[in-house]
Structures are given as C-alpha cells and as structure tokens.
XYZ file of C-alpha atoms in Angstrom:
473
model
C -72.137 -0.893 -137.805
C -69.072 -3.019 -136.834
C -68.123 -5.914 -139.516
C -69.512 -9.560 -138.153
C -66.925 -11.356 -140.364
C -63.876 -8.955 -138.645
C -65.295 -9.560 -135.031
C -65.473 -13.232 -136.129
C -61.447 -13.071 -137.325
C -60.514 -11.521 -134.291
C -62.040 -14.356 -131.764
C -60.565 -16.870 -134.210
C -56.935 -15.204 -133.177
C -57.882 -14.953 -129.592
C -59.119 -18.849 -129.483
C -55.929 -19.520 -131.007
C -53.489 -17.465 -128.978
C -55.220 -18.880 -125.299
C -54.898 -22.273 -126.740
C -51.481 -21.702 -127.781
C -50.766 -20.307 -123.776
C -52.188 -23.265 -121.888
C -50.400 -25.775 -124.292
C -47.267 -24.011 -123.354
C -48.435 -24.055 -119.695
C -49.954 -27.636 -119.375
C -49.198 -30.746 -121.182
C -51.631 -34.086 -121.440
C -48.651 -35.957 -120.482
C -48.090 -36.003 -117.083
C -43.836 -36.765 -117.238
C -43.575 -33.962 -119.967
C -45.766 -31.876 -117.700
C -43.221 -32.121 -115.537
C -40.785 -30.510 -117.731
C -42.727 -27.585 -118.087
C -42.780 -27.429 -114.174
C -39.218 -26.731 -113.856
C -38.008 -23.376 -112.585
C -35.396 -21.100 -113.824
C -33.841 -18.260 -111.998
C -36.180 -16.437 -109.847
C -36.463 -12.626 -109.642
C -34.177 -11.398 -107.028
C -31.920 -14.329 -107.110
C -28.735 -13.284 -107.656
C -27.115 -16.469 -107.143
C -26.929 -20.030 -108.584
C -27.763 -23.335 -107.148
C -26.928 -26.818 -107.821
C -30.750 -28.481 -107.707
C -33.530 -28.262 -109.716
C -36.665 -27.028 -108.221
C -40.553 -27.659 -110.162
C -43.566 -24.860 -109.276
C -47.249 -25.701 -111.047
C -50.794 -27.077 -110.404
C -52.124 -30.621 -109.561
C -55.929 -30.869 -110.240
C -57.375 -33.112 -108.036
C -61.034 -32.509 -108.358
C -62.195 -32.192 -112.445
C -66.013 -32.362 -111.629
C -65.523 -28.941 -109.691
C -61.946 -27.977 -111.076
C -59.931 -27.776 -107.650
C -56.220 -27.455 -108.295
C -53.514 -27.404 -106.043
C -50.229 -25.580 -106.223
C -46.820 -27.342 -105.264
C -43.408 -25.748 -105.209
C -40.943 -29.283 -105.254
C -37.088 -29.021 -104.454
C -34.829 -31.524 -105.226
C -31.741 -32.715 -102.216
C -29.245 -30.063 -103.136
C -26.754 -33.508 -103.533
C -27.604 -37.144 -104.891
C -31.151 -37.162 -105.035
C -32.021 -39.874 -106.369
C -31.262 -41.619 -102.941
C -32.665 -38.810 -100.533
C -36.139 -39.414 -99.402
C -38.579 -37.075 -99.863
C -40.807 -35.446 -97.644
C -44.129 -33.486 -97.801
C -44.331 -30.396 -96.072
C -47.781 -28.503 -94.886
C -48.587 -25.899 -92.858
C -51.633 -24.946 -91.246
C -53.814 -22.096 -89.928
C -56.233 -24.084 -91.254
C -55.683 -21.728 -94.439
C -52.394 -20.662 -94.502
C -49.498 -20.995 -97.246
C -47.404 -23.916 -96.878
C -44.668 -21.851 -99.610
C -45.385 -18.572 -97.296
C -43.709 -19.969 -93.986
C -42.403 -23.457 -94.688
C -40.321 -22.910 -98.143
C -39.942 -18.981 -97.540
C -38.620 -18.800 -93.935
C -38.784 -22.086 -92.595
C -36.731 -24.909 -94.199
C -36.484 -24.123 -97.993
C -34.071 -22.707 -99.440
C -34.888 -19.259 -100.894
C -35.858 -16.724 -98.472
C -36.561 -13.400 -99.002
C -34.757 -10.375 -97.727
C -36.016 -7.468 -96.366
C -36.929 -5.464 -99.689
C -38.962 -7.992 -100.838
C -37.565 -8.546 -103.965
C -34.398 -10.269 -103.580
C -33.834 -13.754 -102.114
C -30.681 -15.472 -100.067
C -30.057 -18.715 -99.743
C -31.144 -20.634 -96.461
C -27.645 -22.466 -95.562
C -29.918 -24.812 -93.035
C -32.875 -25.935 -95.745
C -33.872 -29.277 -95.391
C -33.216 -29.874 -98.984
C -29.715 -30.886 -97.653
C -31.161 -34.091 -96.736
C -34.338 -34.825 -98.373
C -36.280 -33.773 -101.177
C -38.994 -30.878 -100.314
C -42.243 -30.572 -101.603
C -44.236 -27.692 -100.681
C -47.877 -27.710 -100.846
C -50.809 -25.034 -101.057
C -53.504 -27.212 -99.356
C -56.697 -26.785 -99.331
C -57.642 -24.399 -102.357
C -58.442 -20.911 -101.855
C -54.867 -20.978 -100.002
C -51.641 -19.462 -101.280
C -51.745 -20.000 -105.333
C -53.917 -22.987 -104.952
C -57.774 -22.658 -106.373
C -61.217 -23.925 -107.556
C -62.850 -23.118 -110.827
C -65.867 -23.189 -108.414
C -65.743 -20.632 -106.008
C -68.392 -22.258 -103.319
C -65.153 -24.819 -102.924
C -63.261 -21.663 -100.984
C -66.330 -21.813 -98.478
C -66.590 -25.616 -97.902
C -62.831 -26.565 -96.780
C -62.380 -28.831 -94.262
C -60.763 -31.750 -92.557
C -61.744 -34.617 -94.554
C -61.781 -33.389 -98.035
C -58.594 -31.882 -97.287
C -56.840 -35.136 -96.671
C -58.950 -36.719 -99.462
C -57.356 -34.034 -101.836
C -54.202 -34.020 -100.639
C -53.845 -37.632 -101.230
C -55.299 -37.061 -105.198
C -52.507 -34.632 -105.243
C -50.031 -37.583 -104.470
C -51.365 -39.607 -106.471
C -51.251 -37.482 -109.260
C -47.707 -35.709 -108.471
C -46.376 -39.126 -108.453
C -47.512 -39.982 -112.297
C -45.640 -36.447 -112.920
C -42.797 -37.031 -111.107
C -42.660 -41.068 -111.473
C -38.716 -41.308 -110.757
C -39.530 -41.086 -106.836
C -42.756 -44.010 -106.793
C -41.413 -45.995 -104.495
C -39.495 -43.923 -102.634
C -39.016 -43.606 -98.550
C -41.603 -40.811 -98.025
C -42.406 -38.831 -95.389
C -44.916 -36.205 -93.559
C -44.344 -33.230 -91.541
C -46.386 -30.173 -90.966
C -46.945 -28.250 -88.293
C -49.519 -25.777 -86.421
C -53.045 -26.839 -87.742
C -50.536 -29.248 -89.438
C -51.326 -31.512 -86.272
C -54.423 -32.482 -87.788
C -53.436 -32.233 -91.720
C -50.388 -34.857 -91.202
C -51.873 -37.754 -89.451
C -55.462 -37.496 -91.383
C -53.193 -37.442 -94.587
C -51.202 -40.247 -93.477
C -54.153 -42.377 -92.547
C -55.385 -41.779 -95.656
C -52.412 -42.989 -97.390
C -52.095 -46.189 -95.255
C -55.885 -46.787 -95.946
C -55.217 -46.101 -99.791
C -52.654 -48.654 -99.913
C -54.747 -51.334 -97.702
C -57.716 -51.164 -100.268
C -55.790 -51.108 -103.328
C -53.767 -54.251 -102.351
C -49.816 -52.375 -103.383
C -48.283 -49.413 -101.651
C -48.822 -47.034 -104.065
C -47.040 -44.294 -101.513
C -44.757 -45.595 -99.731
C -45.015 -43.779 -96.578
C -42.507 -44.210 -93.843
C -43.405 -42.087 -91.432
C -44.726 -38.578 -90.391
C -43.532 -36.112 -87.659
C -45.441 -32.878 -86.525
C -44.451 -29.730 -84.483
C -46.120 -27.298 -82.123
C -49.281 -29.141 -83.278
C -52.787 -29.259 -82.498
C -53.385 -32.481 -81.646
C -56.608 -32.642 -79.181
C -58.412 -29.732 -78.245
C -58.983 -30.556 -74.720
C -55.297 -31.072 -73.603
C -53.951 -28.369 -75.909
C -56.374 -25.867 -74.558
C -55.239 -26.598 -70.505
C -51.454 -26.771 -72.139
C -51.767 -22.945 -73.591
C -54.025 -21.768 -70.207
C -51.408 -23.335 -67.699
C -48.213 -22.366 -70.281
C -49.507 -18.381 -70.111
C -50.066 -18.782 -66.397
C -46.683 -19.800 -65.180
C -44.796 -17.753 -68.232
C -46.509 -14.688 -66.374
C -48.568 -13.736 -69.229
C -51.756 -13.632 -67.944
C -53.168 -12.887 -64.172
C -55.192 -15.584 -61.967
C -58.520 -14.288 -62.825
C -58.147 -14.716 -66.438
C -56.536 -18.535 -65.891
C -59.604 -19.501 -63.951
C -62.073 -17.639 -66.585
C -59.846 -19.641 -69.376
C -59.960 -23.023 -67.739
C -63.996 -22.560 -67.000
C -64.808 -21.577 -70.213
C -63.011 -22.963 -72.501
C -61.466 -26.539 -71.262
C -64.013 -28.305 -72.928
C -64.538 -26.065 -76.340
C -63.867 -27.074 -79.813
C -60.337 -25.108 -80.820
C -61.911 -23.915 -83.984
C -65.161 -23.459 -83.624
C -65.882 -21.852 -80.019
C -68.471 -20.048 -78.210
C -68.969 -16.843 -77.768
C -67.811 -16.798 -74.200
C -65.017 -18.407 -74.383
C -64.382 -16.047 -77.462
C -64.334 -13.099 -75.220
C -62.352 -14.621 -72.470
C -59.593 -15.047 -75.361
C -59.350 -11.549 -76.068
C -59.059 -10.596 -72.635
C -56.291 -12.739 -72.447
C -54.428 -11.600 -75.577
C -54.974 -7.909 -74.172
C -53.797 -9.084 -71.345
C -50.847 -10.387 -72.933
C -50.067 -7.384 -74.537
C -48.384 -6.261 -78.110
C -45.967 -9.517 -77.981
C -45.643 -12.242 -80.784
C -47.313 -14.854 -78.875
C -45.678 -17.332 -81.416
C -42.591 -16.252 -79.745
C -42.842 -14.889 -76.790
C -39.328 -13.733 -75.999
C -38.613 -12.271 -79.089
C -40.092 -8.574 -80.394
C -42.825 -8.442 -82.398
C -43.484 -6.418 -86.144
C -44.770 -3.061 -84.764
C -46.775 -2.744 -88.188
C -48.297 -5.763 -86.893
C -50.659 -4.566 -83.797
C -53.886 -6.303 -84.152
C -53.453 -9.651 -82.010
C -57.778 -11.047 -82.489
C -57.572 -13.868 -82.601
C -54.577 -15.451 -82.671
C -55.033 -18.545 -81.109
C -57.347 -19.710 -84.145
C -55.636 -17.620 -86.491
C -52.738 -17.163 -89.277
C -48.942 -16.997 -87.611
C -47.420 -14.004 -87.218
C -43.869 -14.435 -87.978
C -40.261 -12.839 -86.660
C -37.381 -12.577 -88.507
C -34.529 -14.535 -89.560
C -31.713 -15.945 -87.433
C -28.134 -14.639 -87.514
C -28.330 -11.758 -88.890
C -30.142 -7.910 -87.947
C -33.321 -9.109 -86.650
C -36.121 -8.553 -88.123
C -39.669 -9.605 -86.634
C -41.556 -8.646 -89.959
C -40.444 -11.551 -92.167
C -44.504 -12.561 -93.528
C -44.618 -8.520 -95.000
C -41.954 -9.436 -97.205
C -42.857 -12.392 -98.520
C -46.530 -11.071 -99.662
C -44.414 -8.128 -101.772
C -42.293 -10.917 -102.994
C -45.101 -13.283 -104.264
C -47.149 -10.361 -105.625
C -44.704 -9.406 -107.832
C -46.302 -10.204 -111.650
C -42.393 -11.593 -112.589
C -42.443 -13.744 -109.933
C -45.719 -15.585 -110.181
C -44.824 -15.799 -114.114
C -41.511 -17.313 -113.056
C -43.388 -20.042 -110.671
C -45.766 -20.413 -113.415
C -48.962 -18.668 -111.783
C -51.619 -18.815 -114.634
C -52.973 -15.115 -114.519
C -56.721 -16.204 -115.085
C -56.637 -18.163 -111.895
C -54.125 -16.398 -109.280
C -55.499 -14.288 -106.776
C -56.446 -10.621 -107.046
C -53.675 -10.418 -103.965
C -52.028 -13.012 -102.852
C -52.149 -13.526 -99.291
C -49.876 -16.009 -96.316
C -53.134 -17.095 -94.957
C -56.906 -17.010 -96.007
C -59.253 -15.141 -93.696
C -61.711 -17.104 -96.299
C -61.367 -20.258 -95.660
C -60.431 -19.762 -92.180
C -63.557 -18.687 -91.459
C -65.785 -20.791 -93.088
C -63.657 -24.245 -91.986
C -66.388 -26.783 -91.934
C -65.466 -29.913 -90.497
C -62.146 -30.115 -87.482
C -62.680 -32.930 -85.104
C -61.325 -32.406 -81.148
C -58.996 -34.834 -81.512
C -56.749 -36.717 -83.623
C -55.498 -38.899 -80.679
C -57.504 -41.673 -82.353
C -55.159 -41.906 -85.737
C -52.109 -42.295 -83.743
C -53.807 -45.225 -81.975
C -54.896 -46.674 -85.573
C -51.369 -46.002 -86.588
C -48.878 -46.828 -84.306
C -49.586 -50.633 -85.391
C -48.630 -50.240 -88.447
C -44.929 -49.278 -87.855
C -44.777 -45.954 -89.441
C -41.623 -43.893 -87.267
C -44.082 -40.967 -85.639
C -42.399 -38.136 -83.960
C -43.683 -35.040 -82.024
C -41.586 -32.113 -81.979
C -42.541 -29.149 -79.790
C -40.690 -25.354 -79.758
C -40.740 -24.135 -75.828
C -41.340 -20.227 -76.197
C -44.758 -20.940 -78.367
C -47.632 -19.775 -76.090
C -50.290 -20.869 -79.070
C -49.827 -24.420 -79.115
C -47.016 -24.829 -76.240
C -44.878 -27.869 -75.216
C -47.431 -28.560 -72.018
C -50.414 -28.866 -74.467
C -48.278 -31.228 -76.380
C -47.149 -32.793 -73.300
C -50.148 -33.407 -72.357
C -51.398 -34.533 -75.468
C -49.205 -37.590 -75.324
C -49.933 -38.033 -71.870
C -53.328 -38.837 -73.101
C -52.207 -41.501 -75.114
C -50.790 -43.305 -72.045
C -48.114 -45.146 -74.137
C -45.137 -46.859 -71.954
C -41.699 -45.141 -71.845
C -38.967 -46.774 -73.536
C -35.942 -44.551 -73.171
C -36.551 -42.066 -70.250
C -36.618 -38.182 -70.739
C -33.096 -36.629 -71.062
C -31.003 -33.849 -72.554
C -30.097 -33.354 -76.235
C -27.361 -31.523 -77.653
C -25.755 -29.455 -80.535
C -22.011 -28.424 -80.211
C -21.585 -29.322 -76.537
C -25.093 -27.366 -75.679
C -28.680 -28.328 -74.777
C -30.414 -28.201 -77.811
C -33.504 -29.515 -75.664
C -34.830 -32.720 -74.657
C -36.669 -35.785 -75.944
C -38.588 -38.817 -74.292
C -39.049 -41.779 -76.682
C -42.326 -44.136 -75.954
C -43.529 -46.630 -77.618
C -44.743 -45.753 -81.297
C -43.485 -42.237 -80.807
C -40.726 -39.611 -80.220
C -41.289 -36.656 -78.299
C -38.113 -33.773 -78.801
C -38.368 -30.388 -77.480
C -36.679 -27.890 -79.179
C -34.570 -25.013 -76.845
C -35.566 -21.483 -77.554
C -37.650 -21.851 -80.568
C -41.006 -21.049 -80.698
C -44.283 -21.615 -82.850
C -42.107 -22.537 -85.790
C -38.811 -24.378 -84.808
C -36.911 -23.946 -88.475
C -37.565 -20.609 -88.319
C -36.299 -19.223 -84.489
C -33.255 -22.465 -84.272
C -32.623 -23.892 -87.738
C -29.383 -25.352 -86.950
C -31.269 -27.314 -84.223
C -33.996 -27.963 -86.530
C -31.891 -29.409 -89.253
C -30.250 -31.533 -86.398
C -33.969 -32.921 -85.551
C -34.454 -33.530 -89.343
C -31.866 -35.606 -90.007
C -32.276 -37.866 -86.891
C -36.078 -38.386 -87.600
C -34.843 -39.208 -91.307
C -32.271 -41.191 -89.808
C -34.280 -43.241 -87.420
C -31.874 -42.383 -84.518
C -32.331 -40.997 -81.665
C -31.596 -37.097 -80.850
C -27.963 -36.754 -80.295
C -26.329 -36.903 -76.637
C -23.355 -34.960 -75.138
C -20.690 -37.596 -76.376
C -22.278 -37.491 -79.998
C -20.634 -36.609 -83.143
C -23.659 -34.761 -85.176
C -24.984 -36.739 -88.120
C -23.850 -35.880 -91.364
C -25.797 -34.813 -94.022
C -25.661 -37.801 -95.895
C-alpha cells in the first residue's frame, strides 16, 4: 500500500518547484518582467551583437488565457531616438518570427543546417526598433489555455488582441510610450495592419490621450480587396504566361466576385487547375527556383508562403525547412523563453489550424483607408513585381479603387545609379514598386527594401537618379 503522508511530501515539492519555475519565468511587475524577457546568446550564434533583444508572452485575454508571443529588437545604434515599428505577417496563421525576423528584416537568420544563425547586414533594426509578433494564438509560439480559441480566429478579435498586446507591451517596456510608432505587415498583413491601426486611432479617440502614438502604417504585396486583387493575380498570370486563355476566362467567371478566403467550390477547382497549370514554380517568386522537397502547390493562393533562399550568397530556395529545425530545437525555445507546458508539440511557420477555421475576413479593407487618410497617419503601399499571389496589378488596382488624385506623377526610383522600381504618390498614400522582388520584398532585394524603410521612416520620397541614399540615421 503506498504511504499517503510520502505521496503528500512529494506534491508539496512538486507545488513548490513549478512555483519556483514560473516566478523565475514571469514576474507581477510588468518593468521587471521585462528583465526577465531579455535574451542572451542564442544557440548557433557564434557571434556578438551590440543590441539587446527581449522574447516572452503578453496575455491579452485572462477570462480564456490567450497569450501572445513577441520577439522585440532594439536599433542596433541610439535607440532611444529610433522609432519603433510593429511587424506582422499573415497567411492568416502564419509566424510573424518565421519569415519577418528569420529571413525577412531581422537580424538573425538561420543557415542552412538549421542550427546556426548569421547576421542579416540589411535588418531593419538599423533604423528602427523591431518588434515581432505571433498574432493570433495558435500561431508560431503564441497560445490559448482554451483550445476552442485556435478554432475561432479571426479579423476582429485579432486586431482587438493585438491592440491588448500594445497596450500591455507598453506597461513592460514603458521607456518607448510615446514614441513615433509604426505598422507594417504584409501578405494577409493587408488586412491585419490597417484593422490594427484603426483600432489604435479609435483607442486613442475614446480614451481622450494617445496612448499609442501611431504615426503611420505601410503594407506590402497585400490583400487589400478581394475583388481587385483577384482580377490583379488572373490578369498578372495571364500576361506573365503562366496560365492559358481558357483558364483566364474560367478564373475571371468564377471567381471575380468570390470572397479570397472563403470561396466556393468552383472557383476552388478552377484554382487548382491553374496552379497545375502553373507548374512546380514558387509562385511567390516566379523567376526564381523553387525547394524541390517542396512539391505540393494546393492551395497556395489562400495558403502559408513558401519561401526561397537568401540573397548573395549559394542560393537556396528552402529557407522555411530550416527555420522549423531551428525553432524546434528544445535549447532554443529555452533560450527565447518558450514555457514547455504551453509550446507546441511541433512548432510550425504557419497553422493549417487556424487557417482553416478563419472565421471572420471582410472583402475589403478599402473602407479603413478612407476612415484613415483624414487623420494624417503617412500610409504607404509597397508591392514586389515577380509575386503572382498578390501581384503589383491587384495592388494597382486596389488603389485605383480608391480614386484618390495624383500628387507627384509615377516615375523611376533608384539604388546605386539603378532602377530599384517605381513609385506614384497620391493623396493620403504612397505607392513604390519594388524591382525583382517578389511575395516578400526584404527577403528577394533587401538592400532595396532597407532603402524603402528608411524613406517611409523618413517621410521622403523614394530616392531619384541624382539622390545621395539616406543614411541610416
């Protein structure tokens, strides 16, 4: 018969031992929390930086437990007078620290064994302050303690938790309230960063103070309004000689007038007799050669990005394997304090989850910009011209739609005496194409990316032929 008062010992020590984990993990106080937040040297990185850099969870729901991840970089130089801006990706369901910090515009990226890192010489973190953010839960590190939440993600409780997540990041981090802050996403991002930003602007409105002070946001390759993104992709596949007439015709009858996440079933079909069509290319880039361990293609206009590899060196179209052997390494969730009891059995770029079961995505977010534009925030569009999922004609269009009057007339850009693409500024927004890049800019031209950056952060317009580049200051 086992001994009730040596059971009773033993959960005494346990009770003792998981409160003496969390306290080490989580503090009441939101600045020393903070503290605790702060990285050290990552697995794999064999070299040493000059910023500090904070990993950890944000609840934002305590009724139903929903917590948030965030991996925050400071500006690798004076940050205390660098803005700082938010950075989301989309999917809807995909890992803002899988693309945006790990082979878009953070710093660390990951090499091709998956365990060892090199630093990005183009990170954004040069000029701003970069916080990364696993929005909604269920994606990347970011969960619920109640697991119908990973089945009921959509628009508008995303932006309402991504704003609690402000809120509450803010009271952590309280040396940058008040400062010049911005949004940028991109992808499914088109929706997140407006709706987030209109939620800010309304936050501050009803509270009477500006609690965030937002600036500004800017979005790329975004989906912005599914009836002009959908005859964007259909006419950008056409003419890039994707697709053949038949299946243009089918796309336009069908589909024109479907919701972008939630279609029918015919239009469903006619989409994968386009991507057969299309063949085993990375329609996020369609000039560049795909991962050949990557051959399913369903989907993928609704889907999670399939990535290519990183610029400058060998190339390597495979870039999103590594980075789920990097984060699934026990070491390196420990070192980006990942509590064990909540991290997922594998952790994954994007959720099939709550991609799935997305509840609520409205056809267009053409309406925000209207409410916006008014209120002076700087709003830019940026658009990557080899992206056949959300292309530079749907975006083109897109503004079209908004029918806003030209203020400087479409022209050239440049980096180093070339065409880094072009840009038409309106009234209440910037359009800038980016040369050569596709579904995510950073990644396929991050010198031209970090150009954009810095001129959106800047206020100034995209650089001309006679133009020395802006510094980094």
């Amino acid at each position: 018969m086992a001994n009730p008062k040596g059971a009773f010992f033993l959960a005494q020590i346990l009770f003792i031992l998981i409160n003496f984990y969390l306290g080490n993990c989580f503090s009441t106080d939101p600045v020393a929390q903070q503290k605790l937040d702060r990285v050290g040297k990552l697995p794999g990185q064999n070299f040493n930086v000059n910023f500090a850099h904070y990993s950890g969870y944000v609840t934002v729901n305590e009724d139903s437990g929903r917590a948030l991840f965030y991996w925050f970089f400071e500006a690798a130089e004076d940050p205390d007078s660098k803005p700082l801006v938010l950075w989301l990706n989309g999917g809807p369901g995909c890992s803002s620290i899988a693309y945006g910090e790990a082979e878009e515009i953070g710093p660390f990226h990951i090499n091709a064994d998956g365990k060892s890192l090199y630093l990005n010489p183009y990170s954004w973190n040069q000029v701003a302050n970069i916080l990364f953010l696993d929005s909604p839960v269920g994606v990347g590190f970011s969960y619920s303690n109640t697991s119908s939440d990973n089945f009921n993600n959509g628009d508008k409780r995303t932006a309402e938790d991504n704003l609690q997540f402000l809120l509450k990041w803010f009271e952590r981090f309280p040396q940058f309230r008040g400062r010049d802050f911005y949004i940028i996403g991109e992808s499914y991002g088109g929706h997140y960063v407006p709706q987030l930003s209109n939620t800010v602007v309304k936050y501050n409105q009803a509270t009477g103070k500006k609690a965030i002070n937002l600036k500004g946001y800017m979005v790329g390759n975004a989906l912005t309004d599914d009836y002009n993104d959908r005859l964007g992709i259909f006419q950008f596949m056409w003419s890039a000689g994707l697709i053949s007439d038949d299946t243009y015709k089918l796309l336009n009858d069908l589909c024109d007038n479907e919701s972008f996440i939630h279609s029918s079933s015919s239009c469903e079909k006619m989409l994968d007799v386009a991507s057969e069509e299309l063949g085993n290319i990375d329609p996020y880039s369609i000039y560049t050669p795909s991962c050949v361990a990557n051959v399913s293609q369903s989907n993928w206009l609704l889907k999670k990005m399939r990535t290519v590899g990183r610029i400058g060196e060998k190339y390597d179209p495979c870039t999103e394997a590594h980075s789920v052997v990097y984060f699934n390494q026990p070491e390196v969730q420990n070192a980006l304090h990942v509590v064990p009891s909540v991290a997922p059995a594998k952790w994954e770029t994007c959720s099939e989850v709550v991609n799935t079961h997305w509840r609520d995505s409205p056809r267009t977010v053409l309406d925000i910009y209207h409410e916006l534009m008014p209120s002076g925030l700087r709003i830019w569009i940026f658009s990557g011209d080899t992206d056949a999922v959300i292309p530079v004609t749907s975006t083109r269009y897109s503004i079209d739609a908004l029918k806003l009057p030209t203020v400087k007339p479409w022209r050239a850009w440049y980096e180093e005496g070339q065409v880094g693409g072009w840009t038409q500024e309106y009234a209440g927004l910037t359009f800038v194409s980016v040369r050569g890049a596709g579904h995510e800019v950073p990644l396929h031209q991050p010198k031209l990316a970090l150009t954009l950056i810095k001129s959106f952060l800047s206020g100034r317009s995209m650089p001309t032929l006679e133009q020395i580049p802006l510094s980094d200051s």
